[in-house]
Structure formats: C-alpha cells, structure tokens
Coordinates of N, CA, C and O in Angstrom, one line a residue:
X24 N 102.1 123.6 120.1 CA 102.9 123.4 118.9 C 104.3 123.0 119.3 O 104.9 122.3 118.5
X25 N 105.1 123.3 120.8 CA 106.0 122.7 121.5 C 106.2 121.5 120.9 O 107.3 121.4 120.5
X26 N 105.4 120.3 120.8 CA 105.7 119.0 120.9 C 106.4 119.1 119.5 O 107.6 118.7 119.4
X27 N 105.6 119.7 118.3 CA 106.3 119.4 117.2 C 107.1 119.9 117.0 O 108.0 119.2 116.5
X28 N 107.4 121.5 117.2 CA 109.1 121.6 117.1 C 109.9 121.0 117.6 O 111.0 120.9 117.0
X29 N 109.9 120.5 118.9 CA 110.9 119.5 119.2 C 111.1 118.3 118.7 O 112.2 117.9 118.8
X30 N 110.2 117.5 118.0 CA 110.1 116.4 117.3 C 110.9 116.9 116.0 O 111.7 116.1 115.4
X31 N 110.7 118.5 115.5 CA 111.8 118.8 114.0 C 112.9 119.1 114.5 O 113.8 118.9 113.7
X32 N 113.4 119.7 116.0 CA 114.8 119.7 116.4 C 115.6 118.9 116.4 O 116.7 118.7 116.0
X33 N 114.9 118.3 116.7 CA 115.5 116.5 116.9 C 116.3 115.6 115.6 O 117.2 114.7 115.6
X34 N 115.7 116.1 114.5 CA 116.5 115.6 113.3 C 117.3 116.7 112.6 O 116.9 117.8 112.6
X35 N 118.3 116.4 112.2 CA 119.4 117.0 112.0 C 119.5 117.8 110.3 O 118.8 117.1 109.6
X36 N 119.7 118.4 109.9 CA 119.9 119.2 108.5 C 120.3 118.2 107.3 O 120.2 118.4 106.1
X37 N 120.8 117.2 107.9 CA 121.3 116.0 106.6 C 120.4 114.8 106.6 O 120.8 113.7 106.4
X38 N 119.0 115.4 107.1 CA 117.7 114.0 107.3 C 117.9 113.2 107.9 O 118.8 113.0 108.7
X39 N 116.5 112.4 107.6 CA 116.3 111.1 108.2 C 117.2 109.8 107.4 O 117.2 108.7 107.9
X40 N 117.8 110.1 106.2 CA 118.5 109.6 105.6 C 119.0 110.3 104.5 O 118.2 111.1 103.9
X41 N 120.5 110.2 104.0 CA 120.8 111.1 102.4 C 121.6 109.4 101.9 O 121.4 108.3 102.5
X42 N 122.5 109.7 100.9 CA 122.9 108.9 100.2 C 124.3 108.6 101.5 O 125.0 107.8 101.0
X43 N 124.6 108.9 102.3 CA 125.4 108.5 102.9 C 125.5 108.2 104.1 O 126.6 107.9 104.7
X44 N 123.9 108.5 104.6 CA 123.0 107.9 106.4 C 122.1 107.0 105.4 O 121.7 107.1 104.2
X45 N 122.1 106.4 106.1 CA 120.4 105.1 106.0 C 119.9 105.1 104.7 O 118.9 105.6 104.4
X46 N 121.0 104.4 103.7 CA 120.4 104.8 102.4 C 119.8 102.9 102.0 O 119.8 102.1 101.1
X47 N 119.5 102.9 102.9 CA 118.7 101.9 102.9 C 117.0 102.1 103.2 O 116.2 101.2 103.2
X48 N 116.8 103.2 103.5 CA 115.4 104.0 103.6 C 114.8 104.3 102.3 O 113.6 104.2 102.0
X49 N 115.7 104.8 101.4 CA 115.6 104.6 100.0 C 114.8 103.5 99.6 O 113.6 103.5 99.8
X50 N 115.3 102.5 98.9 CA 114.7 101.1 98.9 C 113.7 101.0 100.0 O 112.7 100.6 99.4
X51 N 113.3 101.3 101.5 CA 112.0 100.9 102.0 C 111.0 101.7 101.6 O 109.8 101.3 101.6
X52 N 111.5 103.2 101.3 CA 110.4 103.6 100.6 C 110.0 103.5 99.6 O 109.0 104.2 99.2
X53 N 110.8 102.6 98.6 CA 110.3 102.4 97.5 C 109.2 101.2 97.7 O 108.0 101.2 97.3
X54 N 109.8 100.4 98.3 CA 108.3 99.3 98.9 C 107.3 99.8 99.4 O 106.3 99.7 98.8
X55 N 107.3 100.8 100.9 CA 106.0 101.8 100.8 C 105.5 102.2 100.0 O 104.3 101.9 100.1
X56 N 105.8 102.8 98.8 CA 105.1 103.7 98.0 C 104.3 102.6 97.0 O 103.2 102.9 96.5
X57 N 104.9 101.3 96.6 CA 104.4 100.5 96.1 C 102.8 100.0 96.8 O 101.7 99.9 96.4
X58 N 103.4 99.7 97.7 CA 102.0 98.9 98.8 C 101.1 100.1 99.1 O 99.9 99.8 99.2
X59 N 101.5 101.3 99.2 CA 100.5 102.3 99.1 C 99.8 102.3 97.7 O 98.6 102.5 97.6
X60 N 100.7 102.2 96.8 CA 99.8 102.5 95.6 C 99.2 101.6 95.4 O 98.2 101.8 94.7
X61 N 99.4 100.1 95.7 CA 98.4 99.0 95.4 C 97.5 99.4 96.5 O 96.6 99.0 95.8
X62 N 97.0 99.7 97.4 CA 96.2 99.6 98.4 C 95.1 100.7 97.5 O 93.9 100.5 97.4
X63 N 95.8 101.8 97.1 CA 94.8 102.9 96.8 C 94.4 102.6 94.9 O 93.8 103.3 94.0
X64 N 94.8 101.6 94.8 CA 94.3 101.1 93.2 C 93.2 99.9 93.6 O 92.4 99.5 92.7
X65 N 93.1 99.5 94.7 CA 91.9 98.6 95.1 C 90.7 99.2 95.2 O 90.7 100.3 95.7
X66 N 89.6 98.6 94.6 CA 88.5 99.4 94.3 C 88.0 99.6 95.8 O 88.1 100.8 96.1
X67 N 87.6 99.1 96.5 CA 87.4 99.2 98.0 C 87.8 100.3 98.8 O 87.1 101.1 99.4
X68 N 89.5 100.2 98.6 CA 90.3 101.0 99.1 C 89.8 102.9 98.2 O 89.4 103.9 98.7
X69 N 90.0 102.6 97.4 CA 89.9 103.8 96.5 C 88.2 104.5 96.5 O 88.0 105.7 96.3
X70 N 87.2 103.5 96.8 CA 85.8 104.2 97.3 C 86.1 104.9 98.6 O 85.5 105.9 99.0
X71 N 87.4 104.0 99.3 CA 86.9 104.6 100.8 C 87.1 106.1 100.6 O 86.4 107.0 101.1
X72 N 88.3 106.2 99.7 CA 89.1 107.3 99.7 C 88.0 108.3 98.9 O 87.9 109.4 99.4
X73 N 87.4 108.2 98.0 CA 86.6 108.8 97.3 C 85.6 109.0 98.1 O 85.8 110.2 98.2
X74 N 84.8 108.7 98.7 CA 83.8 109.2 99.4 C 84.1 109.9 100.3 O 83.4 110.8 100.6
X75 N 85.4 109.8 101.0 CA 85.8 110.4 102.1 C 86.6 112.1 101.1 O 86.8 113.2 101.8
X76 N 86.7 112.0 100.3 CA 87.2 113.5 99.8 C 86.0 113.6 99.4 O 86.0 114.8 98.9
X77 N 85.0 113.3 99.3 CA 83.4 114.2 98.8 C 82.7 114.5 100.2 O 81.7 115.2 100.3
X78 N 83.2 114.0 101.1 CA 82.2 113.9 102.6 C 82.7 115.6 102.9 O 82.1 116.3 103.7
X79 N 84.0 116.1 102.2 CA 84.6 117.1 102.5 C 85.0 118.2 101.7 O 85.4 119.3 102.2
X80 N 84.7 117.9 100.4 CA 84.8 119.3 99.6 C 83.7 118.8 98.6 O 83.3 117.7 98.5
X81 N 83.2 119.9 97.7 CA 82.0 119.8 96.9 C 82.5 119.2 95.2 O 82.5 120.0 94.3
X82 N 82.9 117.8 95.1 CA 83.4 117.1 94.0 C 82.4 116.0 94.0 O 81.7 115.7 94.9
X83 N 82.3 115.4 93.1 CA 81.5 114.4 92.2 C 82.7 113.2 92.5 O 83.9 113.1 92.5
X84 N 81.4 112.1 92.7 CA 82.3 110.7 92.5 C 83.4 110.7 91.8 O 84.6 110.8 92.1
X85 N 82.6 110.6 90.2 CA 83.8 110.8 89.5 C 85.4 111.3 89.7 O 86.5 110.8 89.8
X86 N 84.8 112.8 89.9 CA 86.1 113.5 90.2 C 86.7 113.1 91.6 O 87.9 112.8 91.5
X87 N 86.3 113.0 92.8 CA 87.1 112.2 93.4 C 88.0 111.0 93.0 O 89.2 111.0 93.1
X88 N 87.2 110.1 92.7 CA 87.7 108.9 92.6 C 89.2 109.4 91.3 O 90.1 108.7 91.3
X89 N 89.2 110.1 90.6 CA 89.8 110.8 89.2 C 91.1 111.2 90.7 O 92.3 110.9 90.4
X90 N 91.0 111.7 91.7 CA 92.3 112.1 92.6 C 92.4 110.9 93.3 O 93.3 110.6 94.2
X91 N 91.8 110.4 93.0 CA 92.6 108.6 94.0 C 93.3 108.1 92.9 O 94.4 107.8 93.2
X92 N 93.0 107.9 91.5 CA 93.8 107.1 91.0 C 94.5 108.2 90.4 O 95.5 108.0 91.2
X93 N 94.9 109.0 89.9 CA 96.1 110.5 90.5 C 97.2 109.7 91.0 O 98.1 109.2 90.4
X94 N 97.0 109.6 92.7 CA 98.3 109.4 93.5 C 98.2 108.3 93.7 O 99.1 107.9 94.5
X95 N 97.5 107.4 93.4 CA 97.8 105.8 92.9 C 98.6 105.6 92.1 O 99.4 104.7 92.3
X96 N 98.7 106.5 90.7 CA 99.6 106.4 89.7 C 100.9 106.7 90.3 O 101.8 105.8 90.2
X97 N 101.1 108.0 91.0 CA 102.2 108.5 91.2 C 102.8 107.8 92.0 O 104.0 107.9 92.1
X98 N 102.2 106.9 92.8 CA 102.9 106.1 94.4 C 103.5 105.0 93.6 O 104.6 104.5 94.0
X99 N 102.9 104.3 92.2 CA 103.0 103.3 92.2 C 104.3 103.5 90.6 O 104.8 102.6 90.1
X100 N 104.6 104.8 90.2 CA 105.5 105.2 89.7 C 106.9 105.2 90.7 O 108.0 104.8 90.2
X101 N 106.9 105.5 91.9 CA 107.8 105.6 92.7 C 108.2 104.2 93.4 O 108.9 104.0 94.4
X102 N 107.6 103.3 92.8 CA 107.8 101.7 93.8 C 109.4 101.1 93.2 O 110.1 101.3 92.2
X103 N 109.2 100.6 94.1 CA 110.8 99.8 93.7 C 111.9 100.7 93.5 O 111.7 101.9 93.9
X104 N 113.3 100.5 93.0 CA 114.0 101.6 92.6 C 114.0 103.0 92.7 O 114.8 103.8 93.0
X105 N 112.7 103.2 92.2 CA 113.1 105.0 91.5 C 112.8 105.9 92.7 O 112.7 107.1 92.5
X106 N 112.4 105.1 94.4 CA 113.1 106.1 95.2 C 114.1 106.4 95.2 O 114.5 107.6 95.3
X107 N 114.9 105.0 95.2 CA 116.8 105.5 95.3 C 117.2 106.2 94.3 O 118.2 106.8 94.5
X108 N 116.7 106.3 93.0 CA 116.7 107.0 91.6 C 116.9 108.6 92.3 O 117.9 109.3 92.3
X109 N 115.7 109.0 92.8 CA 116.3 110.2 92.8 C 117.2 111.0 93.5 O 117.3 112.2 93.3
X110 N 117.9 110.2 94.6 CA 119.0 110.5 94.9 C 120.2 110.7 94.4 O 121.2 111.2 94.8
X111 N 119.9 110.0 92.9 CA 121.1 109.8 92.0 C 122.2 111.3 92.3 O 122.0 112.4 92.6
X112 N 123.4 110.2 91.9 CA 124.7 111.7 92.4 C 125.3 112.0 90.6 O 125.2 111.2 89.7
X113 N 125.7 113.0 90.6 CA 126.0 113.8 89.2 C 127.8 113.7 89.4 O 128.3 113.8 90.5
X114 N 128.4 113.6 88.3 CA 129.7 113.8 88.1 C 129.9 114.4 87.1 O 129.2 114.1 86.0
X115 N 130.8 115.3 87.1 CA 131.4 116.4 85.7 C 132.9 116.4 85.8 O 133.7 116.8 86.7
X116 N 133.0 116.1 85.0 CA 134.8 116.2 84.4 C 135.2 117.4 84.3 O 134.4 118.2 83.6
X117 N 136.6 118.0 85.0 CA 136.9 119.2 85.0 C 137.5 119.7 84.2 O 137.0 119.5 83.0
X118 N 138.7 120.7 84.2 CA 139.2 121.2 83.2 C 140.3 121.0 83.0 O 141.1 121.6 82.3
X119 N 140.7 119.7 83.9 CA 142.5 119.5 83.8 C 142.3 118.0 83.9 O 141.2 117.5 84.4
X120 N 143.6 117.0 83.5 CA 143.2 115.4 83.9 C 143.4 115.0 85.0 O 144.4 115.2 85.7
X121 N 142.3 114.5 85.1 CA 141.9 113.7 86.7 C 141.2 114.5 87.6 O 141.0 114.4 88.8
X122 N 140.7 115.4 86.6 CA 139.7 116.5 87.7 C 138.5 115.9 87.6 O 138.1 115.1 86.7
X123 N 137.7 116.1 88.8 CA 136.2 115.7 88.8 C 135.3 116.3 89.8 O 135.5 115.8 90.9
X124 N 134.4 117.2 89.8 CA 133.4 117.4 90.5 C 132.0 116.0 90.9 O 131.9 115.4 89.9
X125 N 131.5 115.6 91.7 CA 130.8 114.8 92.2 C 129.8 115.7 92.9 O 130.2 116.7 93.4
X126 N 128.7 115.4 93.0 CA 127.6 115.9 93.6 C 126.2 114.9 94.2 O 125.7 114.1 93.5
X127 N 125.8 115.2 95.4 CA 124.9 114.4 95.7 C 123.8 115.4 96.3 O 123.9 116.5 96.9
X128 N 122.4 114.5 95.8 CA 120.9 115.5 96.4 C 120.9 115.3 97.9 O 120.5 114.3 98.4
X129 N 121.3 116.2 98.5 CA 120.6 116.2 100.1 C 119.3 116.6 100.2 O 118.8 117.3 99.4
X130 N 118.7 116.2 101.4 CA 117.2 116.7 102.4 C 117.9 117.8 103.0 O 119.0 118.1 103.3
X131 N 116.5 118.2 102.8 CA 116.3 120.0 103.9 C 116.4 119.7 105.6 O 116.4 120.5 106.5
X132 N 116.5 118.0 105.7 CA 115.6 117.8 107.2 C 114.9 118.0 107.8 O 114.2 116.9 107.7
X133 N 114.0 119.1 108.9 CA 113.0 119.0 109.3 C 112.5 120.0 108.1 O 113.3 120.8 107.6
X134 N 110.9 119.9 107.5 CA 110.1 120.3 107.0 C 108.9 120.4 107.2 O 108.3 119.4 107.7
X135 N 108.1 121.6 106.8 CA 106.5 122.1 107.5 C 105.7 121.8 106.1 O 106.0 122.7 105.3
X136 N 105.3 121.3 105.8 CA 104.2 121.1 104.4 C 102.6 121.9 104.8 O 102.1 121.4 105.8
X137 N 102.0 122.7 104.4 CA 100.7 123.0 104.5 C 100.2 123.4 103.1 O 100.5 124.3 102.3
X138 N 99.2 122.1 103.3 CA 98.3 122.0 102.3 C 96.8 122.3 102.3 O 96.0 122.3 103.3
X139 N 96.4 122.5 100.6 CA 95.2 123.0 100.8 C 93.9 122.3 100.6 O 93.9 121.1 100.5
X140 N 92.4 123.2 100.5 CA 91.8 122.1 100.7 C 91.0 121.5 99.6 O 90.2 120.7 99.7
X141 N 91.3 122.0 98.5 CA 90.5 121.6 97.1 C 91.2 120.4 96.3 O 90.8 120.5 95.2
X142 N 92.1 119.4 96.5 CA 92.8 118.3 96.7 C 93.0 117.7 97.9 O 94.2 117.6 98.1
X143 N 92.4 117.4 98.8 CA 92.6 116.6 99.9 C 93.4 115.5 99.7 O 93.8 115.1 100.8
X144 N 93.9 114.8 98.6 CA 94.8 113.7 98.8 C 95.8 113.8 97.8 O 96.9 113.4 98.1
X145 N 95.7 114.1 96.7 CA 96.4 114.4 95.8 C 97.4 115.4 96.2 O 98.4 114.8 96.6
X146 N 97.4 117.0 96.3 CA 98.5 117.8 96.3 C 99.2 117.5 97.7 O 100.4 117.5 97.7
X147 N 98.5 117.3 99.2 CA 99.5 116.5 100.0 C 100.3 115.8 99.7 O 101.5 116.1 99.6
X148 N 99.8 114.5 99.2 CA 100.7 113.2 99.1 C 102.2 113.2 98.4 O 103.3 112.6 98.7
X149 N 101.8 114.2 97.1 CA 102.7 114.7 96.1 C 103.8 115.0 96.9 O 104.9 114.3 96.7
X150 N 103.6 116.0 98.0 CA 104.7 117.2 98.4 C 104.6 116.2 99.8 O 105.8 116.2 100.2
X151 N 103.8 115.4 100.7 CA 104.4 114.9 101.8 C 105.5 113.4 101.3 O 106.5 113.1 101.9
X152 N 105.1 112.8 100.2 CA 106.2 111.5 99.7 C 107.2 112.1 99.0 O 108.3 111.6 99.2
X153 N 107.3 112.7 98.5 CA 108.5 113.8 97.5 C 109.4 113.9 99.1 O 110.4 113.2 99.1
X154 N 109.1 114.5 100.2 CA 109.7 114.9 100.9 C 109.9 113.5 102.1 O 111.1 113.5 102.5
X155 N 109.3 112.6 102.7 CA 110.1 111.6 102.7 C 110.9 110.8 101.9 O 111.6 110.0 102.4
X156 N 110.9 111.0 100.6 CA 111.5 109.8 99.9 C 113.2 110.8 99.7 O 114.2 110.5 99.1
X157 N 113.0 111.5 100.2 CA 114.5 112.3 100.2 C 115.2 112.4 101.2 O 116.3 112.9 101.2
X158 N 114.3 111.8 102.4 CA 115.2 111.7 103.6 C 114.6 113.3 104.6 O 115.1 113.7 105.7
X159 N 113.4 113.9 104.0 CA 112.9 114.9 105.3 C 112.0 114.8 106.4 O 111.0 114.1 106.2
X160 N 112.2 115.3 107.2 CA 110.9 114.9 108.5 C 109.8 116.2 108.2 O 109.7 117.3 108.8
X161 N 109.2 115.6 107.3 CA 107.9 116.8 107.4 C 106.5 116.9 108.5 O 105.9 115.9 109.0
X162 N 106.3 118.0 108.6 CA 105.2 117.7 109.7 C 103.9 118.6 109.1 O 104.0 119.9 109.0
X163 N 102.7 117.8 108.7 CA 101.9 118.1 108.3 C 101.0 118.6 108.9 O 100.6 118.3 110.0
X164 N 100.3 120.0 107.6 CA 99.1 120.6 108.3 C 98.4 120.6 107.4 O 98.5 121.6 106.6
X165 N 97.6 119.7 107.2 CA 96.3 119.6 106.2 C 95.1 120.8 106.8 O 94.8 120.9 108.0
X166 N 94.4 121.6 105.6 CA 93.3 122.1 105.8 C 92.7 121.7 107.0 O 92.9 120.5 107.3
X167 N 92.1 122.3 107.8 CA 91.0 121.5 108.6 C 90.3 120.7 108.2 O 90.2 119.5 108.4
X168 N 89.6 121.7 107.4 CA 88.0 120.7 106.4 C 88.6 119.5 106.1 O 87.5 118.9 106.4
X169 N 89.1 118.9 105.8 CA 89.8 118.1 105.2 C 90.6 116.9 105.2 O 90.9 115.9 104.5
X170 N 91.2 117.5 106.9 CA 92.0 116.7 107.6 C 92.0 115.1 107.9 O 92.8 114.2 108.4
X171 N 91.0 115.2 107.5 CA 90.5 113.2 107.6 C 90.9 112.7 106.8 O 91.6 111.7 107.0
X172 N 90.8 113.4 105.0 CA 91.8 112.3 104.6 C 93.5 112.2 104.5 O 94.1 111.2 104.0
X173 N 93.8 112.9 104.8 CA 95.3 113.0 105.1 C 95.6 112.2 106.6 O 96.8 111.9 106.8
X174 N 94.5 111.9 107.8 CA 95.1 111.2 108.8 C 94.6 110.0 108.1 O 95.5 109.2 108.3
X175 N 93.5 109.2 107.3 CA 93.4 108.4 106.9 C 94.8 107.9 106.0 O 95.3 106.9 106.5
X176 N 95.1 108.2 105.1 CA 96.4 108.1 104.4 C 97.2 107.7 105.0 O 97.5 106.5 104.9
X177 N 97.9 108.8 106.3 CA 99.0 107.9 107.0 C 98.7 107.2 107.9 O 99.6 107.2 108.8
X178 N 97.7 106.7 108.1 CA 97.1 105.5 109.0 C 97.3 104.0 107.7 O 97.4 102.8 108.0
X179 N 97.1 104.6 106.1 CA 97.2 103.8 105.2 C 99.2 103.5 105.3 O 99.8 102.5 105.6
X180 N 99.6 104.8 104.9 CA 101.3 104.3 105.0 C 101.8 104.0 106.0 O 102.7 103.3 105.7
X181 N 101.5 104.1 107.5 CA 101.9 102.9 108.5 C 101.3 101.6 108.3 O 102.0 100.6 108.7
X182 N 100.0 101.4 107.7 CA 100.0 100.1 107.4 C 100.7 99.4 106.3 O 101.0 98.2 106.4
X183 N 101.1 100.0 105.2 CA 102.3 99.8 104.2 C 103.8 99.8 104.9 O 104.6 99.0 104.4
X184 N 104.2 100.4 105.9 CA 105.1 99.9 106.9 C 106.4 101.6 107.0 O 107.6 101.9 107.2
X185 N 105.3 102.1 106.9 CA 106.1 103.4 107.5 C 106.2 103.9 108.6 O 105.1 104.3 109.2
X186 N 107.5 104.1 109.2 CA 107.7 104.5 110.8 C 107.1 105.4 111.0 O 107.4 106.4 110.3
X187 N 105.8 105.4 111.9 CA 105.1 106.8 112.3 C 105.8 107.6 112.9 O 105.4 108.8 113.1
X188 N 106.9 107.3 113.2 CA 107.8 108.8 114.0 C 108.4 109.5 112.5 O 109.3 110.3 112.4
X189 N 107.7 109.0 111.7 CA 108.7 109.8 110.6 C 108.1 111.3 109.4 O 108.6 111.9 108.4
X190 N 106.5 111.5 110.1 CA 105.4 112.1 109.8 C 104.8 112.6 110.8 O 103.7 112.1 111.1
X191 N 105.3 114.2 111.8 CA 103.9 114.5 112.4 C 103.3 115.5 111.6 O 103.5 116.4 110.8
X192 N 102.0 114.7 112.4 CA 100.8 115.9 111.6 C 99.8 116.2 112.7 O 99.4 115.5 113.6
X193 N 99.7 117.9 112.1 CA 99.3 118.6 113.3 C 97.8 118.7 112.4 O 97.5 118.6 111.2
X194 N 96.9 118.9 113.5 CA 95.4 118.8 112.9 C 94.7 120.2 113.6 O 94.2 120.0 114.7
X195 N 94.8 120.9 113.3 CA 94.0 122.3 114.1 C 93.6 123.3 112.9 O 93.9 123.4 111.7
X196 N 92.8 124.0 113.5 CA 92.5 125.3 112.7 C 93.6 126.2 112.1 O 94.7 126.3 112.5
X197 N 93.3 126.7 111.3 CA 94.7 128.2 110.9 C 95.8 127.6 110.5 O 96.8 128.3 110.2

C-alpha cells in the first residue's frame, strides 16, 4: 500500500488543479468526459461494457447495458464547458459599499474512493469523474469481483487522453 500513499503525498491539499493552478485541466476534462461518453454510447463499446458487468454480478443484458448508458449520459452531460462550470466562484455583496465576499470551490486533493459491487461502472465513475473534474487525485478500490470493469474504464479514459498518473487504482481483496 506504500506506493500509493506516496503517490497521495505527493499532491498537495489545493489538487491537481483549482481555479487558480491548472485551470486549464478544467476544459481537458471536459473533452475527456466527452470522448468517454461517445466511446461508451457506441454500441460495440457499450456491449463490451455490458457483458463485462454481467461476467461479474448477476444482471441481465438489459440491465447492464441500462448502467452503460447511465454513465454515458452523465460523461456526456459533463463534455465541454460544464467541467469548468462547476468550479464556478460565488460573490455576495456585503453590508457596507464596496463590500464583497468572493468564494471559490476547492479539491480535497489526495482522495480514497471505494466502491461497491452491485454497480460496477455506474456508482464508480459517478464519484471517480466528480472527483477528477474538481482537481482530486483519487485512488481507487473497486470491489474485487468486479475490478475488471473499473480497470477497463480507465484503460478507456487514458484512451480519451487522461494522464494515468492522475488515477491510482488499487486491485486487491478487502
């Protein structure tokens, strides 16, 4: 487990990016999440995915394929802009003139995500892109059972053009 805590030491409390580091990560993950969601809206792409969550928990075509296009929707809700969207910063006018409060969403920085195994692609993806698109280094522990499609995925988002240093995932029991 060494390797990966040093891999979360390594990044600092204000992310891999906020609105005031590398907010140009913003906008690239809005292109990831796009090319992810077209990838996983391809019928090809989306059998692989469906067969591969039934090889692993007890769901029906149907219902798999029903959690591919799930986080197809949601990836391809997040394309373009509305990563940088939710960084958006808040201003409130004070109580005297020329007063102004300003506020901006920061990342937690490093982050442990473990997920379960009765969504294999859906409740990951939710809480592992939620948490890159904010600038956190999460390090994932998918179910065992399971674990294939969650390394499949981000074998899919490095191919959409995401830095694999920016996702470890641990694959073990417990």
């Amino acid at each position: 487990i060494e390797p990966f805590l040093s891999s979360l030491r390594q990044v600092s409390k204000s992310g891999l990016h906020n609105p005031l580091k590398n907010p140009h990560r913003y906008v690239e993950y809005g292109e990831i999440s796009r090319k992810a969601g077209a990838a996983l809206s391809d019928p090809h792409v989306a059998d692989f995915f469906a067969k591969a969550i039934m090889a692993c928990v007890p769901k029906s075509y149907g219902q798999a394929l029903g959690e591919v296009k799930v986080t197809a929707a949601f990836l391809n809700n997040f394309a373009g802009d509305n990563v940088r969207r939710l960084a958006q910063s808040f201003g409130v006018a004070g109580d005297h003139y020329g007063q102004m409060s300003v506020g901006h969403r920061w990342p937690y920085g490093p982050v442990a995500l473990i997920t379960p195994f009765n969504f294999p692609l859906e409740i990951p993806v939710l809480q592992l892109m939620g948490a890159l698109f904010m600038g956190n280094k999460p390090v994932l522990k998918a179910s065992e059972q399971v674990s294939i499609v969650m390394e499949q995925y981000l074998r899919l988002l490095h191919h959409c053009g995401m830095d694999p240093a920016d996702v470890d995932f641990l694959n073990c029991r417990g």
